[in-house]
Coordinates of C-alpha atoms in Angstrom, one line a residue:
M1 CA 0.1 0.0 0.1
R2 CA 0.9 3.5 -0.6
L3 CA -0.7 6.7 1.0
P4 CA -2.3 9.0 -1.6
D5 CA -0.7 11.9 -3.0
A6 CA -3.3 14.2 -1.9
L7 CA -2.6 13.2 1.8
A8 CA 0.9 13.8 1.0
R9 CA 0.3 17.3 -0.1
F10 CA -2.2 18.0 2.9
N11 CA 0.3 16.7 5.3
K12 CA 3.2 19.0 3.7
V13 CA 1.2 22.0 4.2
V14 CA -0.8 21.2 7.6
T15 CA 0.5 18.2 9.5
N16 CA 4.2 18.1 8.9
P17 CA 4.8 21.6 10.6
I18 CA 2.8 20.5 13.6
Q19 CA 4.8 17.1 13.9
R20 CA 8.2 19.0 13.6
T21 CA 7.6 20.3 17.0
W22 CA 7.4 16.8 18.7
A23 CA 8.8 14.1 16.2
P24 CA 12.3 14.7 17.1
H25 CA 11.7 13.8 20.8
L26 CA 9.1 10.9 20.5
A27 CA 10.2 7.5 18.9
P28 CA 9.4 6.0 16.5
F29 CA 9.2 9.2 14.9
A30 CA 12.2 11.3 13.8
I31 CA 13.1 14.2 11.8
V32 CA 15.2 13.6 8.4
E33 CA 17.2 16.7 7.4
H34 CA 18.3 17.0 4.0
V35 CA 19.1 19.2 1.0
G36 CA 17.2 19.5 -2.3
R37 CA 19.2 18.2 -5.1
K38 CA 18.0 21.1 -7.3
S39 CA 17.1 24.0 -5.1
G40 CA 19.9 23.6 -2.6
K41 CA 17.2 24.2 0.1
A42 CA 17.3 22.6 3.4
Y43 CA 14.3 20.6 4.4
R44 CA 13.1 18.8 7.7
I45 CA 10.7 15.8 7.1
P46 CA 9.0 13.8 10.0
V47 CA 9.2 10.2 9.5
F48 CA 8.6 6.8 11.1
A49 CA 12.2 5.5 11.9
W50 CA 13.5 2.5 13.9
V51 CA 17.0 2.0 15.1
D52 CA 18.8 -1.5 15.7
G53 CA 22.5 -0.7 16.8
D54 CA 23.9 1.3 13.9
R55 CA 21.2 0.6 11.4
L56 CA 18.2 2.7 10.7
T57 CA 15.0 1.7 8.9
I58 CA 12.5 4.4 7.7
I59 CA 9.3 3.0 6.3
L60 CA 8.3 4.9 3.2
T61 CA 4.6 5.6 3.6
Y62 CA 4.4 7.5 0.3
G63 CA 6.6 5.3 -1.7
R64 CA 10.2 5.3 -2.9
N65 CA 9.9 8.1 -5.4
T66 CA 9.3 11.1 -3.1
D67 CA 11.6 14.0 -3.4
W68 CA 13.2 13.5 0.0
V69 CA 14.0 9.9 -0.7
R70 CA 15.3 10.8 -4.2
N71 CA 17.4 13.7 -2.4
V72 CA 18.9 11.6 0.3
Q73 CA 20.0 8.9 -2.3
A74 CA 21.7 11.4 -4.5
A75 CA 23.4 13.0 -1.8
G76 CA 24.4 9.5 -0.2
H77 CA 23.8 10.8 3.4
F78 CA 21.4 13.0 5.5
G79 CA 20.9 14.2 8.9
L80 CA 18.5 12.3 11.4
I81 CA 17.1 13.7 14.7
R82 CA 15.6 10.9 16.9
K83 CA 15.0 10.9 20.7
N84 CA 16.8 14.4 20.9
Q85 CA 19.9 12.7 19.4
H86 CA 21.6 14.0 16.2
Y87 CA 23.0 11.5 13.8
R88 CA 24.4 11.3 10.3
V89 CA 22.9 8.7 8.1
T90 CA 25.2 7.3 5.4
G91 CA 24.5 4.7 2.5
P92 CA 20.8 5.3 2.2
R93 CA 19.1 2.5 0.0
V94 CA 15.7 1.5 -0.6
V95 CA 14.6 -2.2 0.0
P96 CA 11.2 -4.1 -0.1
S97 CA 9.3 -3.8 2.9
D98 CA 9.8 -7.7 3.6
S99 CA 13.6 -7.1 3.5
P100 CA 15.3 -9.2 6.3
D101 CA 17.6 -6.2 6.9
L102 CA 14.8 -4.2 8.5
A103 CA 15.1 -3.2 12.2
P104 CA 13.0 -5.6 14.2
G105 CA 10.6 -3.2 15.5
A106 CA 9.8 -2.1 11.7
K107 CA 8.9 -5.3 10.4
I108 CA 5.3 -5.4 11.4
P109 CA 4.2 -1.8 10.4
A110 CA 6.4 -2.1 7.2
R111 CA 4.0 -4.7 6.1
L112 CA 1.5 -2.3 5.3
F113 CA 3.7 -0.5 2.7
E114 CA 5.9 -1.4 -0.2
S115 CA 9.2 -0.2 0.7
A116 CA 11.6 1.0 3.5
L117 CA 14.6 3.1 3.4
L118 CA 17.8 1.7 5.3
G119 CA 21.0 3.5 6.3
T120 CA 23.9 3.4 8.7
L121 CA 23.8 5.8 11.6
R122 CA 26.7 7.7 13.0
K123 CA 26.3 10.0 16.2
D124 CA 27.0 13.7 15.4

């Protein structure tokens, strides 16, 4: 399943600004910090993220072709704020939601969606 594009547009304007206030503090929410590959503008996107050691799993609720996913893959890294901790995530890659590489906590909610983004965490 993939959430509808209309919901993505609504969330971008209405919900995301609200979630940015509490998502960096309350797991499994987190904030992805990245730079637009064309605009060079800095963005902060609330996401669902699970950590297992130095492995990160983000469920891609709007699919693998969203701008932020393409931006972080093109850059090869991005920032993440989770539980008030800042991280640098390297090697972002998209995998099917049934991949054995997903963090254990993400496996059940990932079943509802097609794909997830994996990366390696480095503490800032």
